[in-house]
XYZ file of C-alpha atoms in Angstrom:
653
model
C -18.606 -68.512 -68.838
C -20.478 -65.186 -68.888
C -20.929 -64.501 -65.132
C -18.730 -64.760 -62.070
C -19.470 -64.101 -58.375
C -16.622 -64.108 -55.886
C -15.035 -62.533 -52.797
C -11.706 -61.041 -51.849
C -10.228 -58.791 -49.180
C -10.926 -55.677 -51.239
C -13.231 -54.780 -54.103
C -10.286 -54.301 -56.498
C -8.851 -57.736 -55.609
C -12.243 -59.390 -56.142
C -12.665 -57.676 -59.543
C -9.146 -58.713 -60.600
C -9.834 -62.361 -59.691
C -13.158 -62.320 -61.576
C -11.599 -60.838 -64.747
C -8.977 -63.567 -64.616
C -11.643 -66.295 -64.363
C -13.710 -64.802 -67.225
C -10.645 -64.086 -69.349
C -11.996 -60.607 -70.012
C -10.966 -57.029 -69.616
C -12.647 -54.478 -67.356
C -14.414 -52.850 -70.336
C -15.968 -56.194 -71.351
C -17.857 -56.794 -68.128
C -20.469 -55.198 -65.895
C -19.392 -54.952 -62.276
C -21.821 -55.074 -59.371
C -20.603 -54.718 -55.798
C -22.645 -57.103 -53.699
C -20.933 -56.499 -50.357
C -18.569 -53.778 -49.199
C -15.731 -55.046 -46.986
C -16.346 -54.149 -43.340
C -13.646 -53.535 -40.765
C -13.586 -53.998 -37.025
C -11.504 -51.976 -34.563
C -7.742 -51.674 -35.180
C -8.314 -52.117 -38.936
C -8.741 -55.960 -38.907
C -11.071 -57.329 -41.647
C -14.354 -58.664 -40.442
C -15.825 -59.647 -43.897
C -14.552 -59.642 -47.509
C -15.748 -57.638 -50.448
C -18.135 -59.532 -52.758
C -18.627 -58.626 -56.429
C -20.523 -59.917 -59.420
C -19.003 -59.705 -62.940
C -21.215 -60.258 -66.024
C -19.791 -60.435 -69.556
C -21.368 -57.824 -71.829
C -23.161 -58.844 -75.008
C -21.554 -57.442 -78.084
C -24.679 -55.606 -79.186
C -24.929 -54.075 -75.774
C -21.325 -52.967 -75.924
C -21.804 -51.014 -79.083
C -25.349 -49.655 -78.848
C -26.848 -49.700 -75.302
C -25.131 -47.937 -72.363
C -25.184 -49.766 -69.015
C -28.212 -49.037 -66.842
C -27.563 -47.654 -63.331
C -29.952 -49.383 -60.988
C -28.551 -47.860 -57.744
C -30.639 -45.655 -55.490
C -29.813 -41.974 -55.008
C -29.853 -39.400 -52.245
C -29.334 -35.656 -52.287
C -29.526 -32.528 -50.099
C -31.397 -29.468 -51.326
C -32.341 -26.435 -49.250
C -31.064 -28.253 -46.186
C -33.388 -31.245 -46.664
C -32.548 -34.854 -47.567
C -34.038 -36.267 -50.787
C -34.232 -40.003 -51.641
C -34.742 -42.216 -54.710
C -34.951 -45.976 -54.083
C -32.770 -48.370 -56.104
C -34.168 -50.475 -58.963
C -34.133 -54.205 -58.707
C -30.579 -55.320 -58.359
C -29.344 -51.805 -57.484
C -27.649 -50.610 -54.287
C -29.386 -48.362 -51.732
C -27.861 -44.915 -51.230
C -25.106 -44.518 -48.583
C -24.646 -41.457 -46.316
C -21.191 -40.407 -45.074
C -21.781 -38.710 -41.656
C -20.084 -35.546 -40.364
C -18.817 -36.113 -36.784
C -20.818 -33.124 -35.571
C -24.098 -34.671 -36.772
C -25.988 -37.318 -34.783
C -27.760 -39.978 -36.910
C -30.093 -42.730 -35.739
C -31.340 -45.364 -38.186
C -33.811 -47.990 -37.201
C -33.598 -46.762 -33.611
C -29.834 -47.269 -33.365
C -27.044 -44.706 -33.244
C -24.816 -44.921 -36.316
C -21.432 -43.358 -36.937
C -19.222 -42.629 -39.952
C -21.704 -43.930 -42.591
C -25.067 -45.639 -43.070
C -26.701 -47.398 -46.048
C -30.382 -46.635 -46.465
C -31.498 -50.244 -46.855
C -34.985 -49.334 -45.597
C -35.179 -46.010 -47.333
C -35.888 -42.987 -45.177
C -38.031 -44.964 -42.760
C -36.497 -44.838 -39.273
C -33.866 -42.232 -40.274
C -33.392 -39.440 -37.745
C -30.784 -36.722 -38.445
C -30.046 -34.466 -35.452
C -28.068 -31.263 -36.021
C -26.353 -29.251 -33.234
C -28.691 -26.875 -31.430
C -28.863 -23.403 -32.935
C -27.648 -20.466 -30.828
C -29.801 -17.373 -30.845
C -27.980 -14.019 -31.088
C -28.288 -11.966 -27.894
C -27.060 -8.707 -26.383
C -26.016 -8.896 -22.722
C -26.676 -5.636 -20.877
C -25.888 -4.486 -17.338
C -26.430 -1.290 -15.391
C -23.942 -0.619 -12.574
C -23.859 2.158 -9.992
C -20.724 3.276 -8.145
C -20.545 2.769 -4.373
C -21.221 6.436 -3.708
C -24.359 6.282 -5.857
C -23.239 9.242 -7.950
C -22.433 7.576 -11.273
C -24.368 4.985 -13.300
C -22.793 3.052 -16.173
C -24.488 1.088 -18.939
C -22.513 -1.904 -20.227
C -23.318 -4.074 -23.229
C -21.810 -6.982 -25.157
C -23.107 -8.548 -28.354
C -23.062 -12.370 -28.576
C -23.368 -13.730 -32.133
C -25.783 -16.573 -32.891
C -25.225 -19.692 -35.058
C -27.719 -21.497 -37.320
C -26.867 -25.034 -38.519
C -28.101 -26.787 -41.702
C -27.100 -29.599 -44.061
C -24.830 -28.561 -46.910
C -26.057 -28.932 -50.515
C -25.273 -32.308 -52.209
C -26.184 -33.374 -55.788
C -28.001 -36.713 -56.365
C -25.633 -39.664 -55.997
C -25.489 -43.164 -54.578
C -23.018 -41.974 -51.944
C -23.366 -38.476 -50.492
C -21.892 -36.677 -47.491
C -23.988 -35.252 -44.681
C -21.955 -32.054 -44.353
C -22.721 -29.473 -41.672
C -22.883 -25.822 -42.634
C -23.293 -22.928 -40.188
C -24.439 -19.358 -40.624
C -23.388 -16.621 -38.185
C -26.345 -14.545 -36.993
C -25.801 -10.975 -35.813
C -27.887 -9.719 -32.882
C -30.246 -6.849 -33.306
C -28.394 -3.619 -32.438
C -29.443 -1.765 -29.328
C -31.279 1.513 -29.617
C -31.198 4.547 -27.365
C -34.723 3.630 -26.266
C -33.477 0.184 -25.192
C -30.845 1.851 -23.021
C -33.365 4.244 -21.496
C -35.721 1.392 -20.585
C -32.891 -0.668 -19.040
C -31.602 2.250 -16.975
C -34.998 3.381 -15.736
C -35.972 -0.197 -14.838
C -33.134 -0.112 -12.275
C -34.789 2.816 -10.533
C -32.328 5.398 -11.839
C -34.171 8.662 -12.197
C -31.786 11.536 -11.427
C -29.130 12.994 -13.689
C -29.998 10.892 -16.747
C -27.912 11.850 -19.752
C -28.337 9.779 -22.921
C -27.521 12.561 -25.347
C -24.050 11.207 -25.971
C -25.413 7.885 -27.223
C -25.893 7.211 -30.929
C -26.601 4.218 -33.114
C -23.008 3.939 -34.309
C -21.775 3.645 -30.719
C -24.405 1.067 -29.756
C -23.562 -1.019 -32.839
C -20.103 -1.755 -31.430
C -19.562 -5.353 -30.203
C -19.215 -4.148 -26.629
C -18.943 -0.938 -24.677
C -19.587 1.006 -21.498
C -20.908 4.523 -21.096
C -21.957 6.847 -18.273
C -25.724 7.267 -18.437
C -26.470 9.148 -15.223
C -24.560 11.470 -12.933
C -25.727 12.460 -9.475
C -25.016 15.702 -7.678
C -22.124 15.202 -5.241
C -22.509 16.740 -1.807
C -20.363 19.699 -0.853
C -18.792 18.865 2.512
C -18.942 21.415 5.287
C -15.879 23.438 6.203
C -14.872 23.392 9.837
C -13.922 26.594 11.535
C -10.200 27.350 11.511
C -7.931 29.891 13.123
C -5.358 31.790 11.094
C -2.532 32.594 13.493
C -1.266 35.684 11.722
C 1.805 36.135 13.907
C 3.151 32.699 12.926
C 3.410 33.481 9.214
C 6.947 33.555 7.865
C 8.434 34.790 4.666
C 9.939 32.281 2.277
C 13.727 32.362 2.446
C 16.573 30.862 0.471
C 18.704 29.005 2.982
C 21.567 28.821 0.464
C 21.734 32.577 0.062
C 24.882 34.261 1.354
C 22.953 36.786 3.427
C 19.619 36.032 5.068
C 17.511 38.292 7.242
C 16.772 35.694 9.897
C 14.867 38.188 12.009
C 12.344 38.495 9.199
C 12.487 34.836 8.260
C 11.758 33.530 11.722
C 9.587 36.344 13.014
C 11.512 37.243 16.131
C 10.305 40.832 16.101
C 7.744 41.806 18.731
C 4.196 42.982 18.101
C 2.753 46.303 19.157
C -0.307 46.702 21.328
C -3.481 46.253 19.255
C -1.794 44.147 16.561
C -3.955 41.386 15.110
C -2.660 38.011 16.297
C -5.263 35.587 14.978
C -8.422 35.590 12.893
C -11.157 32.994 13.089
C -12.500 31.719 9.788
C -16.093 30.716 10.611
C -17.497 27.314 9.682
C -19.416 26.891 6.449
C -22.340 24.471 6.131
C -22.214 21.860 3.428
C -24.736 21.204 0.670
C -26.537 17.835 0.453
C -26.133 15.864 -2.749
C -28.458 13.646 -4.766
C -27.601 10.157 -6.013
C -28.737 8.701 -9.338
C -31.761 7.121 -7.630
C -32.963 10.550 -6.572
C -32.090 10.016 -2.915
C -30.571 12.829 -0.883
C -26.981 12.440 0.306
C -26.748 14.144 3.709
C -23.762 16.108 4.953
C -22.620 16.547 8.519
C -22.483 19.713 10.517
C -19.265 21.726 10.479
C -17.195 21.827 13.640
C -16.821 25.137 15.350
C -13.921 26.246 17.511
C -13.025 29.258 19.545
C -9.931 31.428 19.679
C -8.420 31.088 23.135
C -6.507 34.014 24.584
C -4.164 33.977 27.552
C -2.216 36.748 29.190
C -1.296 39.626 26.935
C -4.009 38.899 24.336
C -7.601 40.095 23.920
C -10.526 38.464 22.115
C -13.051 40.560 20.201
C -16.692 40.485 21.285
C -17.735 38.421 18.298
C -14.932 35.949 19.010
C -13.392 36.242 15.557
C -10.226 38.249 16.225
C -7.431 38.123 18.790
C -5.290 41.212 19.325
C -2.269 42.047 21.435
C -3.189 43.656 24.763
C 0.402 44.773 25.216
C 3.577 45.039 23.249
C 5.654 41.896 23.397
C 6.422 38.559 21.786
C 3.382 36.477 20.687
C 3.428 32.721 21.101
C 1.089 29.743 21.163
C 0.985 27.508 24.238
C -1.032 24.522 23.114
C -3.943 26.402 21.539
C -3.804 29.487 23.785
C -2.417 32.740 22.377
C -0.220 34.770 24.709
C 1.886 37.887 24.370
C 4.856 37.802 26.662
C 6.793 40.831 27.725
C 10.038 41.070 25.816
C 13.489 41.919 27.083
C 15.328 43.276 24.062
C 19.102 43.763 24.045
C 20.313 45.553 20.939
C 23.993 44.821 21.623
C 25.996 41.744 22.568
C 25.457 39.959 25.869
C 28.950 40.029 27.360
C 30.823 41.009 30.475
C 29.342 44.490 30.260
C 25.772 43.189 30.548
C 26.463 40.267 32.853
C 24.107 37.312 33.149
C 20.500 37.811 32.045
C 17.453 36.245 33.750
C 13.958 37.326 32.676
C 10.397 36.055 33.125
C 9.406 36.455 29.487
C 10.862 36.421 26.008
C 14.445 37.542 25.461
C 15.667 39.013 22.179
C 19.404 39.649 21.851
C 20.222 41.417 18.596
C 23.935 40.757 18.910
C 25.856 37.709 20.172
C 26.093 35.914 23.501
C 29.774 35.734 24.401
C 32.055 33.895 26.841
C 30.916 33.101 30.386
C 27.509 34.753 30.011
C 24.368 32.938 31.164
C 20.991 33.828 29.623
C 17.795 32.334 31.090
C 14.132 32.893 30.175
C 11.831 31.560 32.901
C 8.646 31.571 30.817
C 9.423 32.525 27.228
C 11.748 32.042 24.306
C 15.273 33.218 23.544
C 16.324 34.661 20.168
C 19.949 35.451 19.417
C 20.737 37.412 16.275
C 24.453 36.632 16.306
C 26.479 33.678 17.565
C 26.740 31.954 20.934
C 30.316 31.314 22.086
C 31.352 29.876 25.442
C 27.949 30.701 26.943
C 24.946 29.050 28.577
C 21.343 29.651 27.433
C 18.326 28.128 29.168
C 14.694 28.816 28.336
C 11.209 27.545 28.990
C 10.389 27.957 25.295
C 12.355 27.578 22.103
C 15.851 28.900 21.413
C 16.784 30.355 18.020
C 20.411 31.205 17.215
C 20.826 32.839 13.827
C 24.528 32.062 13.543
C 26.883 29.527 15.138
C 26.969 27.820 18.519
C 30.528 27.161 19.732
C 31.654 25.652 23.064
C 28.281 26.425 24.618
C 25.373 24.784 26.423
C 21.755 25.322 25.311
C 18.647 23.959 27.055
C 15.106 24.542 25.762
C 12.031 23.257 27.556
C 12.615 23.767 31.264
C 11.285 20.918 33.383
C 10.167 19.070 30.244
C 13.834 18.347 29.475
C 14.285 16.656 32.829
C 11.051 14.716 32.396
C 12.173 13.642 28.925
C 15.559 12.447 30.217
C 14.020 10.572 33.121
C 11.449 8.932 30.817
C 14.248 7.751 28.517
C 16.332 6.309 31.380
C 13.278 4.601 32.898
C 12.449 3.076 29.515
C 15.923 1.533 29.310
C 15.773 0.267 32.911
C 12.398 -1.375 32.258
C 13.835 -3.157 29.214
C 16.705 -4.438 31.364
C 14.287 -5.691 34.033
C 12.291 -7.633 31.432
C 15.502 -9.209 30.125
C 16.582 -10.018 33.697
C 13.343 -11.940 34.288
C 13.838 -13.918 31.076
C 17.454 -14.704 31.950
C 16.419 -15.914 35.421
C 13.815 -18.343 34.056
C 16.282 -19.649 31.475
C 19.081 -20.315 34.007
C 16.837 -21.499 36.860
C 15.925 -24.638 34.909
C 19.503 -25.875 35.295
C 20.308 -24.387 38.733
C 17.565 -25.616 41.043
C 19.883 -25.665 44.074
C 20.573 -21.900 43.946
C 18.139 -19.601 45.731
C 16.096 -17.056 43.812
C 17.767 -14.051 45.456
C 21.289 -15.386 44.940
C 20.698 -16.266 41.290
C 19.240 -12.818 40.586
C 22.207 -11.147 42.303
C 24.696 -13.160 40.207
C 22.841 -12.327 36.980
C 22.815 -8.602 37.791
C 26.538 -8.548 38.561
C 27.563 -10.669 35.575
C 25.239 -9.564 32.774
C 23.428 -6.363 33.735
C 26.161 -3.879 34.621
C 24.661 -1.530 31.992
C 21.421 -1.463 33.990
C 23.349 -0.476 37.124
C 24.914 2.412 35.198
C 21.457 3.571 34.074
C 20.192 3.429 37.668
C 23.199 5.444 38.828
C 22.551 8.008 36.074
C 18.905 8.223 37.148
C 19.944 8.799 40.755
C 22.287 11.644 39.821
C 19.652 13.358 37.669
C 16.959 12.814 40.270
C 19.089 14.419 42.969
C 19.243 17.683 41.003
C 15.488 18.152 40.557
C 13.823 15.827 43.078
C 11.819 18.666 44.611
C 10.023 19.159 41.275
C 9.065 15.512 40.732
C 6.068 13.418 41.794
C 5.859 11.136 44.870
C 5.403 8.140 42.562
C 8.724 8.888 40.913
C 10.347 9.259 44.334
C 9.114 5.757 45.229
C 10.454 4.227 42.007
C 13.905 5.735 42.526
C 13.928 4.584 46.149
C 13.009 1.003 45.208
C 15.679 0.912 42.499
C 18.323 2.119 44.922
C 17.322 -0.397 47.596
C 17.306 -3.364 45.216
C 20.085 -2.408 42.784
C 22.291 0.112 44.607
C 25.295 0.431 42.274
C 27.546 1.748 45.061
C 26.495 -0.116 48.215
C 24.604 -2.984 49.766
C 21.385 -4.263 48.242
C 18.289 -5.879 49.609
C 17.517 -9.459 48.655
C 16.039 -9.458 45.168
C 12.853 -11.289 44.225
C 10.970 -11.836 41.004
C 7.867 -10.249 42.528
C 9.808 -7.074 43.308
C 11.205 -6.920 39.771
C 7.756 -7.454 38.220
C 6.224 -4.743 40.420
C 9.025 -2.324 39.535
C 8.477 -2.928 35.805
C 4.769 -2.139 36.173
C 5.422 1.036 38.180
C 8.021 2.255 35.654
C 5.676 1.629 32.701
C 2.941 3.681 34.387
C 5.336 6.513 35.195
C 6.668 6.594 31.618
C 3.159 7.415 30.396
C 2.744 10.102 33.052
C 6.072 11.738 32.190
C 5.309 11.676 28.456
C 1.986 13.408 29.094
C 3.554 16.019 31.394
C 6.448 16.789 29.055
C 4.114 18.676 26.714
C 6.352 21.709 26.187
C 7.837 20.888 22.795
C 10.464 23.625 22.888
C 12.888 23.467 19.943
C 16.467 24.607 19.382
C 17.391 26.040 16.005
C 20.937 27.047 15.035
C 23.108 27.539 11.968
C 26.244 25.620 12.993
C 27.420 23.584 15.979
C 30.861 22.877 17.442
C 32.003 21.446 20.800
C 28.618 22.196 22.351
C 25.774 20.501 24.202
C 22.154 21.037 23.145
C 19.119 19.731 25.022
C 15.563 20.348 23.780
C 12.207 18.987 24.871
C 11.106 19.272 21.235
C 13.357 19.001 18.186
C 16.850 20.222 17.351
C 17.266 21.735 13.874
C 20.691 22.580 12.442
C 20.203 24.584 9.258
C 23.799 25.003 8.145
C 26.332 22.525 6.858
C 28.160 21.325 9.951
C 27.954 20.022 13.511
C 31.219 18.829 15.068
C 32.097 17.042 18.314
C 28.870 17.952 20.042
C 26.181 16.284 22.132
C 22.532 16.670 21.153
C 19.597 15.434 23.246
C 16.088 15.973 21.837
C 12.639 14.804 22.803
C 11.002 14.743 19.373
C 13.647 14.612 16.644
C 16.866 15.842 15.042
C 16.923 17.442 11.574
C 19.999 18.406 9.579
C 19.085 17.759 5.942
C 21.884 19.913 4.488
C 24.893 19.159 6.670
C 27.133 16.632 8.378
C 27.296 15.564 12.015
C 30.828 14.450 12.865
C 31.993 13.277 16.280
C 29.830 13.219 19.401
C 26.321 11.877 19.790
C 22.671 12.457 18.953
C 19.983 11.100 21.294
C 16.277 11.383 20.471
C 13.723 10.128 22.976
C 11.026 9.390 20.401
C 11.070 10.621 16.817
C 13.206 10.709 13.704
C 16.850 11.500 13.039
C 17.293 12.954 9.552
C 20.608 14.243 8.257
C 22.855 14.323 5.204
C 26.075 12.826 6.585
C 27.012 11.003 9.785
C 30.603 10.431 10.949
C 33.745 11.138 8.923
C 36.173 9.528 6.440
C 38.775 9.004 9.186
C 36.384 6.890 11.244
C 35.727 9.401 14.014
C 33.435 7.853 16.646
C 29.862 9.098 16.203
C 26.655 7.783 17.792
C 22.989 8.268 16.884
C 20.399 6.867 19.305
C 16.599 6.724 19.350
C 15.523 5.672 22.849
C 12.035 4.296 22.196
C 10.875 4.374 18.589
C 11.496 6.290 15.375
C 13.414 6.182 12.107
C 16.909 7.220 11.050
C 17.533 8.480 7.527
C 20.959 9.577 6.255
C 22.493 9.992 2.798
C 26.018 8.964 3.876
C 27.145 7.046 6.966
C 30.888 6.558 7.538
C 32.661 3.719 9.307
C 32.815 3.594 13.115
C 29.319 5.068 13.393
C 26.970 3.325 15.826
C 23.205 3.685 15.485
C 20.726 2.423 18.066
C 16.942 2.150 18.277
C 15.293 0.772 21.430
C 18.694 -0.506 22.691
C 19.337 -2.467 19.483
C 22.656 -1.364 18.026
C 24.401 -1.591 14.678
C 27.990 -0.521 13.979
C 29.077 0.468 10.463
C 32.422 -1.140 9.599
C 32.464 0.538 6.199
C 30.701 3.514 4.606
C 27.114 3.136 3.372
C 24.827 5.310 1.261
C 21.101 6.020 1.570
C 20.834 4.508 5.030
C 17.437 3.834 6.580
C 17.018 2.299 10.050
C 13.756 1.459 11.796
C 11.981 -1.198 13.864
C 9.842 -3.978 12.413
C 7.922 -6.006 15.005
C 10.368 -4.767 17.625
C 13.506 -5.783 15.691
C 16.047 -3.384 14.195
C 16.221 -3.236 10.387
C 19.002 -1.304 8.632
C 19.191 -0.682 4.865
C 22.220 0.866 3.203
C 23.617 1.141 -0.333
C 20.508 -0.572 -1.665
C 20.874 -3.737 0.471
C 19.631 -4.873 3.859
C 22.531 -4.690 6.312
C 20.718 -6.142 9.305
C 17.216 -7.394 10.115
C 14.943 -10.232 9.121
């Protein structure tokens, strides 16, 4: 037996079976693979391998090498070559890269294909080449003054078949070549920029080929001319200038620091700095950028001050103390006392500024009807009232100071009215809440019960308003008279009351809100009080109260606009600010002395150290400190009190 044809699961198994049948070794036979085993999904055999074994002739074994009849394929210069098989030989087989698409005979093939029909019907599809490009963009800032050129190089890719030598089985292997884009030139940049309409302020001198060869970048290519804005006219109030002083120094010339000295007739009080027109600009598109016209203003002079013909200079028409009322310059006559104000001088009342070089001592009253009061020494056991500000260079002990005249009263009344209005709003809410469950009780009776049971604090505020109103009623408006009368009729804390109604309460709330605005507008005299130290005293100011030293003890402070004591402690007593900020270093004391700080309407409280038993309040929302806290901040958020201390939120949402 010289020839055997058979099948098995694999080619090796088929060859082994054939050698056994022929009784020959592998070197003694020629092996021809007739069929390659094919597999279906999951690796299960679909057909066996089939081989043909032919015993070699002895002469052939020794002299003639076996002839290869199989076909061949190869890849050269990216192209597929083909040589058909001889009779009895196998066609070439192609192993396919997954990234290559191959169709043979109109059908999509995967993994491998045998070229049984040669190259006829063979279609090899490579991935699409990517051309190298350079993305460019020209951007202009919103103001039109700066243009940028941006670029980014994107590499290209060229695909081809990898080289393969001639063989019966070859691999279609994909090779790729990275293509670099053509570098930009300065001319390319110029064309791109100018095509966007950019014509002004071009500057391409900083560009060079090395820079443009970078993979990406951005560079300013044009810069417009920014406009120069106009300068509005301003007024330099020369008399308000103060020298810089060291508040920690042992000895300070407060007269010099706070400018309490008078001016002589003819002294320059203010100088107008005229407006200056602006200069239009040009954007990178060559368009003009317009500028507005400067605002002009005039120096306004009141009594005691003269304005030059050209309107640029204000001078003193008389010797006295210069001051600014709103934006009107005035020079008030000055009453100057070079000694102490004591029993030898008696009480002092003057329609103008008062300067006391010494101290104001026990039982003396000093009142300025239209100006300010400056005290070079201390104030002890005395009373000082002024229309304008009060400055005390040393301490205030067991005394009463009022700065602001009628504005103080208006400020106090506005604060009390604000609290009463809040109570009235809460009373309405309480009525509607209780009325749902008490339908048998009349409106008037239910309101009366609510006032007596839950709103005693409102009755106290109304009583306080009545007392204050009685002192200055002749100076107040008819509308305010009507509000006080209605409050007394409906909520008389001491006597009988009229029957209450919701309509009356609503109308009162509206009237109070309107009057609050009127009082705030009228209380325009922001007179301040400034002192070094405070003890057992009462200070009231339409503006702010400033304590520049290191202590304020057991005193009452009422201010319209704020309280400032950045360097000292306030211990015992109370601070009340109508609207504004309370800023101080320390509040209360280690022994828990009762101390209150209140902001009537709105503002912020800031304090480095707050001791226990201190109560702070903003818009009638209170918080009591049961233990010390550091770096305390208190303010309103959406009408609710928020308090931070020692780095944590103590109260508030």
